[in-house]
CSV table of C-alpha atoms in Angstrom, one decimal:
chain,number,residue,atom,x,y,z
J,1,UNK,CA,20.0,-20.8,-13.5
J,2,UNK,CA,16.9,-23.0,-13.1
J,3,UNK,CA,15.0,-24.3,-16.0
J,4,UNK,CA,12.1,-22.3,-14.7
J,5,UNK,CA,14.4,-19.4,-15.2
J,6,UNK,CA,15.2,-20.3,-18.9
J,7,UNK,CA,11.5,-22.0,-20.5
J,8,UNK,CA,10.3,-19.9,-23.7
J,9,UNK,CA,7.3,-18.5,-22.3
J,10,UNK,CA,4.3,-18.5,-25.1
J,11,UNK,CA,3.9,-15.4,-26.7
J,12,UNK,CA,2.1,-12.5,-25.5
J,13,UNK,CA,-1.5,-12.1,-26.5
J,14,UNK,CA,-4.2,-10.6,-25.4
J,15,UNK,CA,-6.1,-12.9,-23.0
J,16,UNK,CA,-10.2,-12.9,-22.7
J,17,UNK,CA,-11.8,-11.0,-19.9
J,18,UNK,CA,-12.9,-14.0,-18.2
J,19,UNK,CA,-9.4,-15.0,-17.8
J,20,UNK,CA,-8.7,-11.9,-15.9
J,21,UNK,CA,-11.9,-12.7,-14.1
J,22,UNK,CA,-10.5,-16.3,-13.1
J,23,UNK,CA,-7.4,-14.9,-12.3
J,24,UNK,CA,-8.9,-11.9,-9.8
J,25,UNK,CA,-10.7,-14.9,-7.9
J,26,UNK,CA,-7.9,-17.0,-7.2
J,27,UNK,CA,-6.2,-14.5,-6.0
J,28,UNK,CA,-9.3,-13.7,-3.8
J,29,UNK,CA,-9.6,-17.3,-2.5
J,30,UNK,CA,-6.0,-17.5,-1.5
J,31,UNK,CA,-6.0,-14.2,0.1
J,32,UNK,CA,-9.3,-15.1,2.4
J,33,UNK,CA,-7.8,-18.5,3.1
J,34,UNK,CA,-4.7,-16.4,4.7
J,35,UNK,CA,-6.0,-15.2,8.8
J,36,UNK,CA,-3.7,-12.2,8.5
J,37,UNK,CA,-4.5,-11.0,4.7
J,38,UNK,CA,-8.0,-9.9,6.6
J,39,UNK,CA,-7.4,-9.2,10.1
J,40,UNK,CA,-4.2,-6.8,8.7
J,41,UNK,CA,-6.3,-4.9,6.2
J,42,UNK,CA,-9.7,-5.2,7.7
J,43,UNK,CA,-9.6,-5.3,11.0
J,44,UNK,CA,-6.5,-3.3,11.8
J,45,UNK,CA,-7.6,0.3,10.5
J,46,UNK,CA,-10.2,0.3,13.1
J,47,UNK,CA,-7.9,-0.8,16.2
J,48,UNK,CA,-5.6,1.8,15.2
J,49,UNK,CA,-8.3,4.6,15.0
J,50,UNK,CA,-9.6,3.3,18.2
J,51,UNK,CA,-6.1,3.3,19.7
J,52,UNK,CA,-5.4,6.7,18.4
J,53,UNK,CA,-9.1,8.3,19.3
J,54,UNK,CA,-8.6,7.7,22.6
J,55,UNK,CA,-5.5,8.6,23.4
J,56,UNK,CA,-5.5,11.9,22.1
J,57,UNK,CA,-7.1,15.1,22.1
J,58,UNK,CA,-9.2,14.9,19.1
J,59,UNK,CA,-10.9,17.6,19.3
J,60,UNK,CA,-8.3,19.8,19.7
J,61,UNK,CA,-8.2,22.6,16.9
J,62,UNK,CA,-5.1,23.1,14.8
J,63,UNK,CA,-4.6,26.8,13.5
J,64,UNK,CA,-6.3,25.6,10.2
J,65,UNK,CA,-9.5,25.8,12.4
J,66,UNK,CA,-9.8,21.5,11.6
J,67,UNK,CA,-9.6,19.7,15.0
J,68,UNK,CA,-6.6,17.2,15.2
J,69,UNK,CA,-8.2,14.0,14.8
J,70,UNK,CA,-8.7,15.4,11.5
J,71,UNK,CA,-6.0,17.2,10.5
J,72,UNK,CA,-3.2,15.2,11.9
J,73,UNK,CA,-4.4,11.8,13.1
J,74,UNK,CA,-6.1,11.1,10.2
J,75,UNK,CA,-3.8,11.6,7.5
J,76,UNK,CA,-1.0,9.3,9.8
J,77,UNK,CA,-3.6,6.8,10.4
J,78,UNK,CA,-4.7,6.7,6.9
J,79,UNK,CA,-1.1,6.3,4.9
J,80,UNK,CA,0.4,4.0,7.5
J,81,UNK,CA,-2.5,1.6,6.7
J,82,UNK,CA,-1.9,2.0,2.6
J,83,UNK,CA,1.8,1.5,3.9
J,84,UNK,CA,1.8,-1.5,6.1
J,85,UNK,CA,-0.7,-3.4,3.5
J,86,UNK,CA,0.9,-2.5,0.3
J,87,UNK,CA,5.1,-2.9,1.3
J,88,UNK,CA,4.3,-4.9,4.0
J,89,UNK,CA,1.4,-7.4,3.5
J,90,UNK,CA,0.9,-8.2,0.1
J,91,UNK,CA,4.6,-8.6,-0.6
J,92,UNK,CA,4.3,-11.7,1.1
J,93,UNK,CA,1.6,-12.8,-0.7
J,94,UNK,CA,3.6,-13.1,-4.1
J,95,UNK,CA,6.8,-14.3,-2.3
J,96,UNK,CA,4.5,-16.9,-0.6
J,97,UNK,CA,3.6,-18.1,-4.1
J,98,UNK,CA,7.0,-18.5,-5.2
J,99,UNK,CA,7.6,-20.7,-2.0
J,100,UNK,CA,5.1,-23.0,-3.2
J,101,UNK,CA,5.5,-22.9,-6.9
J,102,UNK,CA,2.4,-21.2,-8.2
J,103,UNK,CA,4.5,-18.8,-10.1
J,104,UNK,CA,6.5,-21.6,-11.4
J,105,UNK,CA,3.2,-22.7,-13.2
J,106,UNK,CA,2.1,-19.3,-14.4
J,107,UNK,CA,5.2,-19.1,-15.9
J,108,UNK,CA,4.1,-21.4,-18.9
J,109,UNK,CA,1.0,-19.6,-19.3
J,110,UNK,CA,0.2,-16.8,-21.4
J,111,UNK,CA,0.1,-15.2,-17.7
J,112,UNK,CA,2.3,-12.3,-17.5
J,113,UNK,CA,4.4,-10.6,-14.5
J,114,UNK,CA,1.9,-7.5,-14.9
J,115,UNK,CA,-1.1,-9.5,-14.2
J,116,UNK,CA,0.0,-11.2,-11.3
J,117,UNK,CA,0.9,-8.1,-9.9
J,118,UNK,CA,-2.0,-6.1,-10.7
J,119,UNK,CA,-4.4,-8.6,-10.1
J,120,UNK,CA,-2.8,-9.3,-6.2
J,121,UNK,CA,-2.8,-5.3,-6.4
J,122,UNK,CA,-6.5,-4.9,-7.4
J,123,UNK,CA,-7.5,-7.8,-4.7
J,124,UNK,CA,-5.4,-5.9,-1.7
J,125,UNK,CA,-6.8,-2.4,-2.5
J,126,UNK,CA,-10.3,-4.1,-2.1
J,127,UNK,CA,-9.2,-4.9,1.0
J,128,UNK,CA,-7.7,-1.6,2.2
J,129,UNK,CA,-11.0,-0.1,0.9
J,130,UNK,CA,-13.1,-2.3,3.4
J,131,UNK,CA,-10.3,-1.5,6.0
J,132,UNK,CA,-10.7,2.2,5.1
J,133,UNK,CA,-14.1,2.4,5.4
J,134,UNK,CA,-14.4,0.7,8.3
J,135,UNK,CA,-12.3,2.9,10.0
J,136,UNK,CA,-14.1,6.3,9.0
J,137,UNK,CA,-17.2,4.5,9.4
J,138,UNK,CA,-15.5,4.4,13.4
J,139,UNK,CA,-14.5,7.5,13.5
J,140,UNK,CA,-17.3,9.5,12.5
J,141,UNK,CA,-19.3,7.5,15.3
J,142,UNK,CA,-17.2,8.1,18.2
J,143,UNK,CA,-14.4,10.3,16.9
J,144,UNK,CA,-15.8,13.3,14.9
J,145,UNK,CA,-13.7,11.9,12.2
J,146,UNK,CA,-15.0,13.4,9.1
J,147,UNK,CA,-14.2,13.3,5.1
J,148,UNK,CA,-11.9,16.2,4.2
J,149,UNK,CA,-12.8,19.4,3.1
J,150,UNK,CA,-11.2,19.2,-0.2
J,151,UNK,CA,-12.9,15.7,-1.4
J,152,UNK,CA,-11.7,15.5,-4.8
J,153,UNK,CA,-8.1,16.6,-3.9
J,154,UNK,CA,-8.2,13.6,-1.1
J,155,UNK,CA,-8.8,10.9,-3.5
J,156,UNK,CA,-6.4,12.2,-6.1
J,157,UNK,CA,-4.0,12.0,-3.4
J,158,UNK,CA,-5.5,8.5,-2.1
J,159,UNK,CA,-4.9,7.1,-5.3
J,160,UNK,CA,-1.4,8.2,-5.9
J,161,UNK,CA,-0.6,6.8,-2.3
J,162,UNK,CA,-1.6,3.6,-2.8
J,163,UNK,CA,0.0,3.8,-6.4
J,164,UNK,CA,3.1,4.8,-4.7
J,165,UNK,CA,3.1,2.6,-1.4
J,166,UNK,CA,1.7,-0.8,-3.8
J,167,UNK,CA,4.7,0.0,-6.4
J,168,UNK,CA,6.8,-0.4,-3.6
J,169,UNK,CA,5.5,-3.5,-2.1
J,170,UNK,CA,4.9,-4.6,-5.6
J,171,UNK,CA,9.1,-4.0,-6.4
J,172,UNK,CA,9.7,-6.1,-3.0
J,173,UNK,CA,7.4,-8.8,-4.2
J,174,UNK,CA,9.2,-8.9,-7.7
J,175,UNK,CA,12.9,-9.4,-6.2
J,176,UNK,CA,12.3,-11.4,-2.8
J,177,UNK,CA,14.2,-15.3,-3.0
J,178,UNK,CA,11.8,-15.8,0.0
J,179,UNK,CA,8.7,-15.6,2.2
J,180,UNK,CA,10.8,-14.1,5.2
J,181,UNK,CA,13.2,-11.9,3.0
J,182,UNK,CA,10.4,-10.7,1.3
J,183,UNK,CA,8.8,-9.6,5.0
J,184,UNK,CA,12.4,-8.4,6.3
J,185,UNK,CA,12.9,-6.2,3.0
J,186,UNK,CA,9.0,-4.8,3.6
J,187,UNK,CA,9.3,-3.7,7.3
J,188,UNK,CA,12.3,-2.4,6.4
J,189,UNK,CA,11.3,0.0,4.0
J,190,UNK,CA,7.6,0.2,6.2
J,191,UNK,CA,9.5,1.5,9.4
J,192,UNK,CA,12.6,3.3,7.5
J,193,UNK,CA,9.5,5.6,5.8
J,194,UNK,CA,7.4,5.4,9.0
J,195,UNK,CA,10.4,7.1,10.8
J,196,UNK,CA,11.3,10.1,8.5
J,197,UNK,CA,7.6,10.8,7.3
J,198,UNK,CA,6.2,11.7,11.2
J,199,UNK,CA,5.2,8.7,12.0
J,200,UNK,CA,7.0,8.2,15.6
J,201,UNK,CA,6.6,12.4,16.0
J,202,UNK,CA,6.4,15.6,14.4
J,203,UNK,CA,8.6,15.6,11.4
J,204,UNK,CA,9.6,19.4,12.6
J,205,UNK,CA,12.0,17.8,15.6
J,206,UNK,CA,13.9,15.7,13.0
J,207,UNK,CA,16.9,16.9,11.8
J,208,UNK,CA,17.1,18.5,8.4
J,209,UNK,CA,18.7,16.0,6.7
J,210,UNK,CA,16.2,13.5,8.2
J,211,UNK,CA,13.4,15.8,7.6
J,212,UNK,CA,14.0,16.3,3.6
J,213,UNK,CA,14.7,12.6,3.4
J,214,UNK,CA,11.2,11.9,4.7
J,215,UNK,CA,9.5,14.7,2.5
J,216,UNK,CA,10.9,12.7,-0.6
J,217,UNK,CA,9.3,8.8,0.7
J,218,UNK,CA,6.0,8.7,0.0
J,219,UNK,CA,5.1,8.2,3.4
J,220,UNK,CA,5.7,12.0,4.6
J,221,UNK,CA,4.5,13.2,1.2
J,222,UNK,CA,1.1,11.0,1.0
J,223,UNK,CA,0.9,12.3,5.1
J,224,UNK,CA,1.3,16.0,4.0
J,225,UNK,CA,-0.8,16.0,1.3
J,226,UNK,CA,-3.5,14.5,3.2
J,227,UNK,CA,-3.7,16.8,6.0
J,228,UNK,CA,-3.9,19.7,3.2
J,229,UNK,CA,-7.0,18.2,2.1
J,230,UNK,CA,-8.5,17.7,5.4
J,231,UNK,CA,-7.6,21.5,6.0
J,232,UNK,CA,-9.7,22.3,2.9
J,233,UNK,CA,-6.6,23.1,1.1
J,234,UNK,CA,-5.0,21.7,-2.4
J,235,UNK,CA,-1.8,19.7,-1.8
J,236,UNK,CA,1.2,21.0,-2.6
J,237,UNK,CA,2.6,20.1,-5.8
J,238,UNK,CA,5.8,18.9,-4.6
J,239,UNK,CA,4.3,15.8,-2.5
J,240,UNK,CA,1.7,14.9,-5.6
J,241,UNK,CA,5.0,14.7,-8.1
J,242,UNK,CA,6.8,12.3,-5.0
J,243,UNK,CA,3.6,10.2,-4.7
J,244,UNK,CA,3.4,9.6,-8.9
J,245,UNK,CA,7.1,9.5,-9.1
J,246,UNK,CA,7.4,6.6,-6.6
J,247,UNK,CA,4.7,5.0,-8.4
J,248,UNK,CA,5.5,5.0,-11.7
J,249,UNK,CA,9.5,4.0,-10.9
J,250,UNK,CA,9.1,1.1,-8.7
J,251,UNK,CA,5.8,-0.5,-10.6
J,252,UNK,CA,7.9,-0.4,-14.1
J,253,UNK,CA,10.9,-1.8,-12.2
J,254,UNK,CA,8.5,-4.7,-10.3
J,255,UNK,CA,7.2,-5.3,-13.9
J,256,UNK,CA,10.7,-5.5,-15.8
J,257,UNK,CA,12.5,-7.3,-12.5
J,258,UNK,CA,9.5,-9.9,-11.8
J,259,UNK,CA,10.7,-13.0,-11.2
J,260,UNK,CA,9.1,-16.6,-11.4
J,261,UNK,CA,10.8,-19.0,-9.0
């Protein structure tokens, strides 16, 4: 065990609001400074609705009377961003740190594993935001991309996705001895969920097994209930209890597992 491992960390106390405030910019400087934590997030979104607007039929209507840009490329586009940022991106972030011994200082700090986390949390969701934006902002100009029907259902269901999708990254983070097994362990997950939840084809020509498997990751719930929403519809209860499940599992576990060096 390393003597980072075994320091007496100063006890816990409630630290000033500024100190959040230095923390959140740090974590903003270092995340700018990194090429890939804003061409993934940002820029990415938009190639991928670009990619997807044109080579399908978007205007298409499904049976639900919403055309299929909306009510099926959409709601893929949308959580494989929240996923490939949050298990895949930010993980390396935190494992990066590790790497270089910035945790290693934190740790003798009043800085605890929760703020790290949520504060690289709070910094990538700004990004996916911007990302997110962007990519409507595309859509609606050349796509007939438009916000679903059922607005306040879609952000409920937003939120709990990226709960869900950061809580795993966040767990990966927590656990990873390294930069690279801290990627391996986030595509892994990012293309296990990716493969069950409909992202390489409709989830109806996997088999059963397969199928129930992906409607339990938070992938194929966060897709389902997303398409509901765009289809003016409230999503069904089952995929909202996956999405806050997944969430509120992994971020305590990410929390209690966090390690320093």
């Amino acid at each position: 065990m390393s003597t980072a491992d075994t320091l007496t960390l100063p006890p816990a106390r409630r630290l000033p609001a500024t100190a959040w405030g230095h923390l959140l910019l740090t974590e903003t400087r270092m995340v700018v400074r990194d090429t890939s934590g804003l061409i993934v997030p940002i820029g990415f979104p938009a190639l991928l609705m670009v990619m997807n607007g044109l080579g399908a039929s978007g205007q298409q209507q499904l049976p639900s009377g919403v055309t299929v840009m909306n009510g099926i490329i959409m709601p893929l586009t949308l959580t494989m961003v929240v996923a490939l940022i949050g298990v895949v991106n930010m993980p390396s972030f935190l494992a990066t740190y590790r790497k270089y011994g910035i945790l290693r200082g934190l740790a003798v700090t009043p800085a605890r594993p929760v703020m790290i986390l949520t504060a690289q949390m709070l910094v990538s969701l700004a990004q996916v935001l911007l990302g997110v934006g962007l990519m409507m902002a595309v859509g609606a100009a050349f796509f007939g991309v438009t916000l679903p029907q059922h607005l306040p259902w879609a952000l409920l269901t937003g939120t709990l996705l990226i709960a869900a999708m950061y809580g795993i990254g966040t767990l990966i983070a927590a656990v990873a001895p390294t930069v690279n097994a801290g990627l391996a362990l986030g595509l892994v997950a990012f293309f296990a969920m990716l493969a069950v939840g409909g992202g390489f084809g409709p989830t109806a020509e996997l088999p059963t097994v397969l199928r129930t498997i992906g409607e339990l990751l938070p992938y194929g719930a966060g897709t389902e209930a997303l398409a509901a929403t765009w289809a003016g519809e409230a999503p069904q209860g089952r995929d909202l209890a996956v999405l806050g499940g997944w969430a509120a599992v992994t971020g305590g576990l990410a929390a209690r597992l966090f390690r320093w060096t």
